[in-house]
Structure formats: C-alpha cells, structure tokens
Short mmCIF file of C-alpha atoms in Angstrom, two decimals:
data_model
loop_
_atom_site.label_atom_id
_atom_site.label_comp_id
_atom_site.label_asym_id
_atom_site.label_seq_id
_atom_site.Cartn_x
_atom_site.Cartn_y
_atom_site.Cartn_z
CA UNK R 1 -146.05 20.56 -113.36
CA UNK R 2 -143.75 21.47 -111.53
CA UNK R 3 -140.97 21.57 -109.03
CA UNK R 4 -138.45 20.97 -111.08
CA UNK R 5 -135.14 20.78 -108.85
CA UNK R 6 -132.40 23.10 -109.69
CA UNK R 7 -130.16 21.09 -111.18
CA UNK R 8 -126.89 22.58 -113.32
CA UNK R 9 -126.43 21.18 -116.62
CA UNK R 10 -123.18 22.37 -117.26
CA UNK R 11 -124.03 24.86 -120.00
CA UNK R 12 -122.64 27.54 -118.52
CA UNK R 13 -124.86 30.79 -118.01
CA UNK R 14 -121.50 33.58 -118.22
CA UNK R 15 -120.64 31.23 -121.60
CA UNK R 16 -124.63 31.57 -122.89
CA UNK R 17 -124.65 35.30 -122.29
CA UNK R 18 -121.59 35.67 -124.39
CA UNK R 19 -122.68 33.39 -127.18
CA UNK R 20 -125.11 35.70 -128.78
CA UNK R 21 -127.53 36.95 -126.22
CA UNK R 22 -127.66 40.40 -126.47
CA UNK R 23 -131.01 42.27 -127.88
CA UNK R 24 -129.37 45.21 -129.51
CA UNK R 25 -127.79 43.44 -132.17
CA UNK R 26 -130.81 42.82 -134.56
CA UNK R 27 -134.39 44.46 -135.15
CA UNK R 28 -137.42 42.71 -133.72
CA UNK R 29 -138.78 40.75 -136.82
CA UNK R 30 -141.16 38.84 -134.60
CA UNK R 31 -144.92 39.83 -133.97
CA UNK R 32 -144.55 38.95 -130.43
CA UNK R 33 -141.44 41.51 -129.87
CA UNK R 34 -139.11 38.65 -129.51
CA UNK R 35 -135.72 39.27 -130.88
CA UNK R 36 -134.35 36.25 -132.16
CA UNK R 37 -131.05 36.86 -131.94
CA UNK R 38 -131.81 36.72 -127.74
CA UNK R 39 -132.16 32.98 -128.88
CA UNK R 40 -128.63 32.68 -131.10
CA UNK R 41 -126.27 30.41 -129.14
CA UNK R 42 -124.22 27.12 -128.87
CA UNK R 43 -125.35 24.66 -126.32
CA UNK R 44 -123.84 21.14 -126.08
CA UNK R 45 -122.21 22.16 -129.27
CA UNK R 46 -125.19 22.45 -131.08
CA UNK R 47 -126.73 25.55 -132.52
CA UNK R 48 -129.80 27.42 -130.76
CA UNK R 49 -132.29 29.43 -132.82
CA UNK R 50 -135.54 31.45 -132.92
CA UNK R 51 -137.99 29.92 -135.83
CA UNK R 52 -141.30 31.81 -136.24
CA UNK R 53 -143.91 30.59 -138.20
CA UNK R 54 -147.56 31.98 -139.44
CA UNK R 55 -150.40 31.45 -140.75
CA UNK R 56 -152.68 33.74 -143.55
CA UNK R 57 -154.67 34.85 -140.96
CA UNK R 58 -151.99 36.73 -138.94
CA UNK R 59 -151.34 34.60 -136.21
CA UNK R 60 -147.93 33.79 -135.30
CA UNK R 61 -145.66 30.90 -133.21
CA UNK R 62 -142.13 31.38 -131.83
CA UNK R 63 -140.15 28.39 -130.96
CA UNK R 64 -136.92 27.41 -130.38
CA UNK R 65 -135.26 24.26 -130.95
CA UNK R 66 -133.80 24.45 -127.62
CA UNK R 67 -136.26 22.15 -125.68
CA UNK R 68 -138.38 21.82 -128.60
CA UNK R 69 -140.10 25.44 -126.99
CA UNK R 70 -143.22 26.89 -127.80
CA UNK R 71 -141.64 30.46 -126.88
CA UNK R 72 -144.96 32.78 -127.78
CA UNK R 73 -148.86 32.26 -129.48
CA UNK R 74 -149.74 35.73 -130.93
CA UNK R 75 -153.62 35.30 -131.70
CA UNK R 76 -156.52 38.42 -132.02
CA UNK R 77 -158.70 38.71 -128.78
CA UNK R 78 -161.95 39.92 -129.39
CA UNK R 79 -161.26 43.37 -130.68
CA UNK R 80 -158.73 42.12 -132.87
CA UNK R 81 -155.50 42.83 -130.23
CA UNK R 82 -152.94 40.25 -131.01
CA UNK R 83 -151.91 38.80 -127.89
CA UNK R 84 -149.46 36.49 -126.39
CA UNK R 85 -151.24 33.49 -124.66
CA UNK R 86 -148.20 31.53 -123.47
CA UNK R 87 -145.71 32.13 -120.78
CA UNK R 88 -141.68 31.77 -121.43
CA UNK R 89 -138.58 33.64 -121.07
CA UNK R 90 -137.40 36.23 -123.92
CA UNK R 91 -133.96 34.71 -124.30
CA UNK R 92 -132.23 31.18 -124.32
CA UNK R 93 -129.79 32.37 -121.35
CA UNK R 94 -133.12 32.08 -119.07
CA UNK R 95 -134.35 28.60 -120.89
CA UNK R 96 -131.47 27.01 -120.34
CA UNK R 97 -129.80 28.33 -116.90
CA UNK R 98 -131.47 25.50 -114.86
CA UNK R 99 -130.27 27.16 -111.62
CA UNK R 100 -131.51 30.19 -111.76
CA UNK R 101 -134.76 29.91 -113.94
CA UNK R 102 -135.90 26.35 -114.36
CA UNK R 103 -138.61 25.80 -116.10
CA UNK R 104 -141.06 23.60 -118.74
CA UNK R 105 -141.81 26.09 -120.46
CA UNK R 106 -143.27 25.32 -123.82
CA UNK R 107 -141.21 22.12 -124.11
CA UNK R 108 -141.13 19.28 -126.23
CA UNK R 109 -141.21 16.50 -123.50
CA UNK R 110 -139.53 13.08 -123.70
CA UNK R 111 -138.60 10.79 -123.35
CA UNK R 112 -141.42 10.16 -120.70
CA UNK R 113 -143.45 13.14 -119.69
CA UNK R 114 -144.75 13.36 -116.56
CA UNK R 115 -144.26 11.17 -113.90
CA UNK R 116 -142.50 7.06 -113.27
CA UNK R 117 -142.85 5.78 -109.96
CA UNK R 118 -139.44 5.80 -108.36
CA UNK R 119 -137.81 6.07 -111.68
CA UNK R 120 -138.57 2.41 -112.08
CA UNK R 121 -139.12 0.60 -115.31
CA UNK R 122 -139.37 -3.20 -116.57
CA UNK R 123 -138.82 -3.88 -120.31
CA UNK R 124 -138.46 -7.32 -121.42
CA UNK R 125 -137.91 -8.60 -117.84
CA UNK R 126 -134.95 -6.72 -116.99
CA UNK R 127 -135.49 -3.40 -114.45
CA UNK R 128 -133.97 -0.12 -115.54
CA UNK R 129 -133.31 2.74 -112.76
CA UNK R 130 -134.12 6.14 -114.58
CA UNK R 131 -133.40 9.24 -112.91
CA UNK R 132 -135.58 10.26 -109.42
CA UNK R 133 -135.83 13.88 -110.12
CA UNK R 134 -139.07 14.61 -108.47
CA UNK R 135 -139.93 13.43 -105.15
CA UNK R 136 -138.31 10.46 -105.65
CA UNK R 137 -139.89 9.86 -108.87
CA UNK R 138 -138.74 10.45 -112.47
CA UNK R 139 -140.19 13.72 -114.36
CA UNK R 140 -140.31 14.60 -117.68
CA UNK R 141 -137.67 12.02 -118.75
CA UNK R 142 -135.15 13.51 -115.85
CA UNK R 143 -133.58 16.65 -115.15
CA UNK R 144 -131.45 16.46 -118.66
CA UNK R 145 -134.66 14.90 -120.34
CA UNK R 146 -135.47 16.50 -124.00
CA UNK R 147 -136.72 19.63 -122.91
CA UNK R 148 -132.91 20.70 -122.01
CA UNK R 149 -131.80 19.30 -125.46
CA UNK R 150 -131.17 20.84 -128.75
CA UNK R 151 -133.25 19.59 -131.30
CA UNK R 152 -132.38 19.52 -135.13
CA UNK R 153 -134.54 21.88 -136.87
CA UNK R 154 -136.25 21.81 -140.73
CA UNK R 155 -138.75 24.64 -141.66
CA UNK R 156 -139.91 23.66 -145.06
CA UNK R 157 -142.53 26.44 -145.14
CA UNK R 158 -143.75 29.38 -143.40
CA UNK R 159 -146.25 27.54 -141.72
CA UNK R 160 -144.54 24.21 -140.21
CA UNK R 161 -141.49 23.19 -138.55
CA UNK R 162 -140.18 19.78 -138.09
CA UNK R 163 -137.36 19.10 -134.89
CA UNK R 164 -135.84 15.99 -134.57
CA UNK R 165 -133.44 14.37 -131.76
CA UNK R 166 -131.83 11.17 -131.61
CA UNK R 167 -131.56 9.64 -127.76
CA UNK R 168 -129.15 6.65 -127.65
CA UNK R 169 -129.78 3.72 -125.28
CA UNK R 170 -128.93 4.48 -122.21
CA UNK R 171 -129.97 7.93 -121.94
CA UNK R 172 -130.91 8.99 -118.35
CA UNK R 173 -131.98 5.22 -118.00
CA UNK R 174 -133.73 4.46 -120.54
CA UNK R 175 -133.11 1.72 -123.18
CA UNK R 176 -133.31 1.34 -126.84
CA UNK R 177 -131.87 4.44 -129.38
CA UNK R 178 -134.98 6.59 -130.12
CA UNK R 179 -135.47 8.82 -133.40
CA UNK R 180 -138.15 11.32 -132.64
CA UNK R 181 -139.51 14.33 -134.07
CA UNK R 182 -141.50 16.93 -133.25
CA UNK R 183 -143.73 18.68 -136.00
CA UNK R 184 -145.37 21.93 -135.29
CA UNK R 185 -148.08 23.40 -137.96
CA UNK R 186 -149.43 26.94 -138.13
CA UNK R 187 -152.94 25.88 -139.57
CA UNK R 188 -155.67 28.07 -141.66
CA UNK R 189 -157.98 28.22 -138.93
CA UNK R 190 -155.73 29.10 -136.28
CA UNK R 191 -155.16 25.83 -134.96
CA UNK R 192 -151.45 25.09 -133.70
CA UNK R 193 -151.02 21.22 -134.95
CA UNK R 194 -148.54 18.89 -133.29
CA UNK R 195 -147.20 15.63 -134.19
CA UNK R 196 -144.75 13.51 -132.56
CA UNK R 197 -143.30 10.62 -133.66
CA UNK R 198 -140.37 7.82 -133.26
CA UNK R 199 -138.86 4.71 -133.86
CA UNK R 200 -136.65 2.19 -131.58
CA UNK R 201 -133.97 0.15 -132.37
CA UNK R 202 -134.75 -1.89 -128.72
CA UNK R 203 -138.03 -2.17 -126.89
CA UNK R 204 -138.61 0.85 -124.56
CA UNK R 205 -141.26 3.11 -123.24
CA UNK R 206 -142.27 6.79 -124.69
CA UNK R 207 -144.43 9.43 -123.87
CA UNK R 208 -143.91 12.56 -125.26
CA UNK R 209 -146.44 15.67 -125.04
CA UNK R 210 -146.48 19.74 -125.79
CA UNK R 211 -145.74 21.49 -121.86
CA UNK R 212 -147.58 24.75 -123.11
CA UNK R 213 -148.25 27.14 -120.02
CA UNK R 214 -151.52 28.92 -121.05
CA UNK R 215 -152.93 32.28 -120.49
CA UNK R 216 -155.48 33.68 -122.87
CA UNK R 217 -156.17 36.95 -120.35
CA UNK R 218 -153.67 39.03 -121.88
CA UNK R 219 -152.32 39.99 -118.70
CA UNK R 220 -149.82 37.31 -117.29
CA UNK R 221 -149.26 39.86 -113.80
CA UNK R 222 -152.25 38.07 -112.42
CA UNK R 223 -153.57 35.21 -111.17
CA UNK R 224 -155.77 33.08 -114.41
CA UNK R 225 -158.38 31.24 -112.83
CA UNK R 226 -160.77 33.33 -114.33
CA UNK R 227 -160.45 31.41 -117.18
CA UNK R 228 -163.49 28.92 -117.47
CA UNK R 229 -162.22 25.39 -118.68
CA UNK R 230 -163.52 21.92 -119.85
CA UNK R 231 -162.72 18.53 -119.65
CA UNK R 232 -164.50 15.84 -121.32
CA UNK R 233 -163.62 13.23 -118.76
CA UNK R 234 -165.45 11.09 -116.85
CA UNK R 235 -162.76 10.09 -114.90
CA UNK R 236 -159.17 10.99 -113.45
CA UNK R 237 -156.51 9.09 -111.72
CA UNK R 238 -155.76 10.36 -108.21
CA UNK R 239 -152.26 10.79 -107.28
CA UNK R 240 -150.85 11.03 -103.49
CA UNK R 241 -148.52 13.37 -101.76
CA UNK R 242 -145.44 13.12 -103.97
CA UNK R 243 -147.58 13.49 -107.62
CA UNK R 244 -147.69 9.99 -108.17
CA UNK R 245 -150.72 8.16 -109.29
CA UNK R 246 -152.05 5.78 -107.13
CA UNK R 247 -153.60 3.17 -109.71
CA UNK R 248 -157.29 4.22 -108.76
CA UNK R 249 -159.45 5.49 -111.73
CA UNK R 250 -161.88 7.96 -110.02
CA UNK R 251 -165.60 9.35 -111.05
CA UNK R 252 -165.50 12.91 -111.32
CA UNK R 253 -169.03 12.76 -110.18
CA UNK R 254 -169.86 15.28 -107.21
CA UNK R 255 -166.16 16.40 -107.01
CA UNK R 256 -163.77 18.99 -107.57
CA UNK R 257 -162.40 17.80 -110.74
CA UNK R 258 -165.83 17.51 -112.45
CA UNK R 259 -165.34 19.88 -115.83
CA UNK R 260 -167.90 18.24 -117.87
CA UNK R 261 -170.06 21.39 -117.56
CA UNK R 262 -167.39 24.18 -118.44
CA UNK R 263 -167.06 26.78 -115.26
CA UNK R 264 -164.42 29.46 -114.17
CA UNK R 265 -161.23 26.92 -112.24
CA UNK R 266 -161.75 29.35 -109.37
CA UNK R 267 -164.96 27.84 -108.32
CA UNK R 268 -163.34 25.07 -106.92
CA UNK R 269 -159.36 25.73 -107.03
CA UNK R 270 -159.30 26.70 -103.37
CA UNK R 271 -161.82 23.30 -102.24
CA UNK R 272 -159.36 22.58 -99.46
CA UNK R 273 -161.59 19.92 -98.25
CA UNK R 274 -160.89 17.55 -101.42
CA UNK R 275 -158.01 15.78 -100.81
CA UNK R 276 -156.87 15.87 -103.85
CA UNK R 277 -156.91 19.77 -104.42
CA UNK R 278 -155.16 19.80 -101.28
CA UNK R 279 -152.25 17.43 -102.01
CA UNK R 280 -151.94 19.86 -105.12
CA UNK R 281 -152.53 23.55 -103.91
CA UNK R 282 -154.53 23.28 -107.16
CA UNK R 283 -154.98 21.34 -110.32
CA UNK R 284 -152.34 18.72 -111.14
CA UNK R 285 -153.74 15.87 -112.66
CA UNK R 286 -154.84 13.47 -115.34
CA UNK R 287 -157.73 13.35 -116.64
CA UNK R 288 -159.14 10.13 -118.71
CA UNK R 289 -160.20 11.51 -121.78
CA UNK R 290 -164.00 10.59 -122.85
CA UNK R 291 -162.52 10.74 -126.37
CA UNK R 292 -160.57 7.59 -125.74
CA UNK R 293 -162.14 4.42 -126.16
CA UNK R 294 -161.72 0.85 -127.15
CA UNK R 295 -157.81 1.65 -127.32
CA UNK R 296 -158.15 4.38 -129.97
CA UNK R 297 -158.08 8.05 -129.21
CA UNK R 298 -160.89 10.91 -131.75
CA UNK R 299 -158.83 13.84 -132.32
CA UNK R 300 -161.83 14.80 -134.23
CA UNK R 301 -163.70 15.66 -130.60
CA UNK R 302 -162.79 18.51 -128.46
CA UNK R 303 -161.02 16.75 -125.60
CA UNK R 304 -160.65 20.06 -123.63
CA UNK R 305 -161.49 23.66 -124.07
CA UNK R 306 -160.12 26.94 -122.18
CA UNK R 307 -161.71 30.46 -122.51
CA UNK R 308 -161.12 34.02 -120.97
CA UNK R 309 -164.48 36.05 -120.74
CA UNK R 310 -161.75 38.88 -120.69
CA UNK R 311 -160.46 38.70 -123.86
CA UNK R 312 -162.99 36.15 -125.82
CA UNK R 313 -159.67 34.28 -126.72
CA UNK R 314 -160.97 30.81 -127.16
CA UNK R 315 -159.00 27.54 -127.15
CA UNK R 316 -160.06 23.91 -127.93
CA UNK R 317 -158.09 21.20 -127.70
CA UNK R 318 -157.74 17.91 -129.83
CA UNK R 319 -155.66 14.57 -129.12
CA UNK R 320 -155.37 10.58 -130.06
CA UNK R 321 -153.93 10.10 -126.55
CA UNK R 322 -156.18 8.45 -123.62
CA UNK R 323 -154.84 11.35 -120.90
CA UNK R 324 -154.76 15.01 -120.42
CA UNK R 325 -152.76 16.40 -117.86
CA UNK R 326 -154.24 20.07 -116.66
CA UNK R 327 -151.47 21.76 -114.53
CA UNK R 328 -152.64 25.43 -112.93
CA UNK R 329 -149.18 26.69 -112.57
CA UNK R 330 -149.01 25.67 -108.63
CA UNK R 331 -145.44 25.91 -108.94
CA UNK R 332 -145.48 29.58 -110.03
CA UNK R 333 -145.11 32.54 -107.77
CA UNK R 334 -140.94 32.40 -107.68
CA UNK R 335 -140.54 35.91 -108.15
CA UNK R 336 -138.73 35.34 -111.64
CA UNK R 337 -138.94 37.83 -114.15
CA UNK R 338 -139.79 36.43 -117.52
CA UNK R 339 -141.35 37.34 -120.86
CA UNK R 340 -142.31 41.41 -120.78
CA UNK R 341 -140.43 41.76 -117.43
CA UNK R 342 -143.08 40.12 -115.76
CA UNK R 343 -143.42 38.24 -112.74
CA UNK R 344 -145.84 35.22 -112.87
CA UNK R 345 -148.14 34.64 -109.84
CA UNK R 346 -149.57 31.41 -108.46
CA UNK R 347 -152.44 30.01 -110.65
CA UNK R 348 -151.25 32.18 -113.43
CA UNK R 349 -151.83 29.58 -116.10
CA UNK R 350 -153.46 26.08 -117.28
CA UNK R 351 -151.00 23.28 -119.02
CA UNK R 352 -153.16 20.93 -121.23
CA UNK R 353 -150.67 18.38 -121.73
CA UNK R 354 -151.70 15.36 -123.96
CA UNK R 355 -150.17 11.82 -122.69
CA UNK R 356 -150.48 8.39 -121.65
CA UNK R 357 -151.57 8.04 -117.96
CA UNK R 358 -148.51 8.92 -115.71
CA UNK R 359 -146.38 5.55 -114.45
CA UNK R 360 -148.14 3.95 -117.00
CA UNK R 361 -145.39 1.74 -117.46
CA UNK R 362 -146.21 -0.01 -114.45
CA UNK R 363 -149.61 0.72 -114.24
CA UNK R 364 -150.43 -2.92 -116.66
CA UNK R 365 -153.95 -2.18 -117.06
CA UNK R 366 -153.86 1.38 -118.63
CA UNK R 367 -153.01 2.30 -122.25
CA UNK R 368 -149.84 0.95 -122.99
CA UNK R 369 -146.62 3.32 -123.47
CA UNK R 370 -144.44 0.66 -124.73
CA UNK R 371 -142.94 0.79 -128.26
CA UNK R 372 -140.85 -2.13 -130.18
CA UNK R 373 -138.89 -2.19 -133.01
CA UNK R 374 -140.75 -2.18 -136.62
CA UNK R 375 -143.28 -0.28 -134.90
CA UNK R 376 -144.06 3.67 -135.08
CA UNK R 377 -145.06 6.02 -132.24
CA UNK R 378 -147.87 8.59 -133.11
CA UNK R 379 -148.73 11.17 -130.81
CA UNK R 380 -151.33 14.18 -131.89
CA UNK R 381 -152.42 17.22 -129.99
CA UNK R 382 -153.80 20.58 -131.64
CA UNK R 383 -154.92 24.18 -130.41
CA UNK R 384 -157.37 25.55 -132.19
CA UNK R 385 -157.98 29.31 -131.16
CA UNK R 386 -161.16 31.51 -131.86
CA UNK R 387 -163.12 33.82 -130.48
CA UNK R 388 -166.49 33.55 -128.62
#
C-alpha cells in the first residue's frame, strides 16, 4: 500500500552495513537461503535478529524482529518444490535504509495501519495531530510507525514466536502508552497463525494488521495477476484520489471489485473505466468482510482465498476483523533489487491485510478502533496454505 515517502530515520545505512551485515560470516541454516547473520545488527540500540520457525510438515517462516517482518514462507507447490511466497529484502541494511529501499514489507503494523484522514484524531474530546505521511494523510502509524521499530522477541518453541513493543504516549501523535505483541504460529496444517494484542494506560485508537506481500507463482520477476483471488465481501468502501475513504459503503454488485466468484485479478485489473481502479492503477482497497456481522468477526470462515494455477500453491485466509485490505503491489516496479537479486514488477503481488476500516476513527458509524484502559485488544488473522 504504498508510496511510502523516503524518509531517513537516522539509523545510519554505512553504520548497518558495519554492524553485522555481511553473508560470508555464517552458513545458511535457513530453508529459504537466508543467512541470518545478514539480519545481526543494532538499531536504536536494540538488537536485530533472524528467528525461523517450522512446522512437522516442513514448512518454514523467517522473521525478524525488526518491523515485526515476515522475511520468507517456504511451502511445497504442487510437485512438492518448496517455495518462497513472500517478497522482502535478504538483509536488515535494505529493511531498514528508508531512503534507499522503503518498504512494508512483511511488517507488523501499528499503531494504526492503513490510512487517518489528515492525520486527525479525537479521543475524549481533545484533537491529536498524528503524522501526514501519505498524501496528506497518516499511514501505517507514520513514517517511524512500528514497522521501523525493533520489537522484543521470545521463541518458546520451534513453532511460535512472540514480539512485543511498548509505544509511550505521545508517539508520532498518538496518546495513551500501548503494550502490544505480536504472536506468530507455525501450525500443523500449514497455517501461519497471528495474534495481536495490547493494553492502554489512556484511551486511544489501534489497528494493527500482518503487511504480507504475496506471491504463490514461484517466480517474483513477473507480473502476479495470474493469481485467481476471493473475497467474501459484499461490500467495499471507496476511497478518492489521495487513498482515503470517502465514508460510502459500496455494493460490489456489477463492478470491478466483485470477488465473490473467485477469478484471475487480471480480468479486471486494467478496467480503466471504474473509477476506482483508476484512482488506484489497481487494487487498493477495503473490503467489508461477509464474515463480520452483528459486531463480531468468524475466523472460522474463509474471509479471502488466493491461488496460482502455476504452482497449485493455495492460500486461505481467516480473521475476527470487519476489513480486508487487498493491495496488488501498485507501488512496485522501482527497479530495486531485493530477495534472490530480483527486481519486482508492477502487480507483482496481493497484500491481504486484516483491519478495521481505514479512518475509522472518524468514520463513527463503522467498527470501532478505540481501546480504553481495563480493556484488551484482540486482533486474529491466519494463512492457511495447501495445494489444489
């Protein structure tokens, strides 16, 4: 999602590259081929690492507790090839040199992912200015939101790791002192399980969601709208020319953005004629999930689905949240070289981001994104990958 401005965080690329970068230093222990010691480094004074963790079955997930970053998904295709179905960088110099190579990749997003209209907020009367990183609007939090953060990191098992941060009032805007974590599970049957919570110590607003960039092709050199996705949505929220929701809930009915009945996202990518597609140069938008209702999300119920007739690599996708943000990777195309020395076209990918409606906040009527003290947030999305 997304534009992301360039915007130097003062970590100091010549510094990163010192700190521990180099790939000769260590074998490759990782299924993937990433060495973690690529991801050994100090940022903000805290300690960056590559955690991998597995299942029975084989499958594998790299992340890094830079970002909270889903690095690589090694899962079988359908003649048993492992293969990498996310996109990312194969070092932390790249994640976190904002200049050079900005990016979502993979992230753990917070405070607020997505989009607040002019960086504008109300809690308990008073107006808070958050950052207006976006076309005048705050993104993901800001442009030193969590995703540029170094998260704690506990891996109990082989099969789970838990990150948590602690954001003080006041950070990039926003009030109250937040403890959140971020708990990633390698199921049995392949599923990738994600749980976010937090607490407040002061009423404030939270949104947090998994900024996965998917490609289940195999081959990340070319374009990915091949892939033939689902939505089980009735409805969306159209947004205008700077991203922003407009407050409209929309039918899908006779449009574009109808993915009720599961069809290649090239069939109507390029519909130039829908407004919407147009304001995007593709898919960037929230869905409302059918799987919502009565202020209570099913993460029993497939939400979402994404398959490549390529490779057979089938992924379903589960969530308690009322929104799903599907992103095509409109912003790709930069001519960056990333994971595999590869450079990602346009339409490369599809983000399935789980999340309250974007500028919820001051959207009154939609699912509420406000938290208070005593009170826990709870925040489930899962990948579950097979073959059909």
């Amino acid at each position: 999602m997304k534009n992301l401005k360039k915007t130097c965080l003062g970590f100091g690329f010549a510094a990163l590259l010192l700190a521990g970068c180099s790939t000769s230093q260590k074998e490759l222990t990782t299924l993937s081929g990433l060495n973690p010691t690529a991801f050994d480094s100090v940022i903000n004074g805290k300690k960056t690492s590559l955690f991998t963790i597995k299942n029975n079955n084989g499958m594998e997930v790299c992340i890094t507790n830079f970002g909270g970053r889903v690095v690589s998904i090694m899962v079988p295709d359908k003649n048993g090839n492992m293969t990498d179905v996310v996109l990312g960088y194969d070092n932390i110099a790249q994640y976190a040199d904002t200049v050079n190579s900005p990016s979502d990749y993979g992230s753990s997003v917070g405070r607020y992912a997505n989009r607040i209209n002019k960086g504008k907020i109300t809690v308990e009367g008073k107006e808070y200015q958050l950052p207006q990183n976006n076309f005048g609007h705050c993104l993901h939090g800001g442009n030193s939101g969590w995703m540029y953060q170094v998260y704690d990191a506990e891996q109990p098992n082989d099969s789970t790791l838990k990150l948590t941060i602690v954001s003080p009032d006041g950070d990039n805007g926003f009030p109250g002192t937040i403890n959140a974590t971020t708990t990633y599970t390698l199921l049995s049957d392949n599923t990738l399980d994600i749980v976010f919570e937090a607490t407040t110590d002061k009423e404030t607003v939270i949104n947090m969601t998994n900024h996965s960039y998917f490609n289940l092709n195999g081959d990340p050199s070319r374009e990915g709208t091949d892939m033939v996705l689902y939505v089980n949505a009735d409805n969306f929220t159209p947004a205008d020319e700077t991203y922003m929701t407009t407050g409209e809930i929309a039918t899908v009915e006779n449009t574009p953005m109808d993915f009720r009945k599961p069809h290649a996202i090239s069939e109507t990518i390029n519909d130039t004629t829908f407004q919407q597609i147009k304001n995007a140069t593709g898919y960037d938008h929230n869905w409302c999930l059918n799987t919502y209702k009565d202020g209570k999300g099913d993460d029993t119920q497939v939400c979402a689905s994404l398959y490549s007739p390529s490779t057979g690599i089938f992924l379903e996708m589960f969530t308690n949240e009322p929104g799903v943000q599907v992103y095509t990777g409109n912003f790709q195309g930069t001519g960056i070289t990333c994971k595999n020395n590869t450079k990602y076209p346009k339409h490369v990918s599809v983000c399935l981001e789980s999340q309250k409606y974007p500028d919820s906040p001051n959207k009154k009527d939609w699912p509420s994104p406000y938290l208070k003290p005593g009170e826990k947030y709870y925040s489930h999305v899962a990948y579950k990958f097979s073959i059909k």
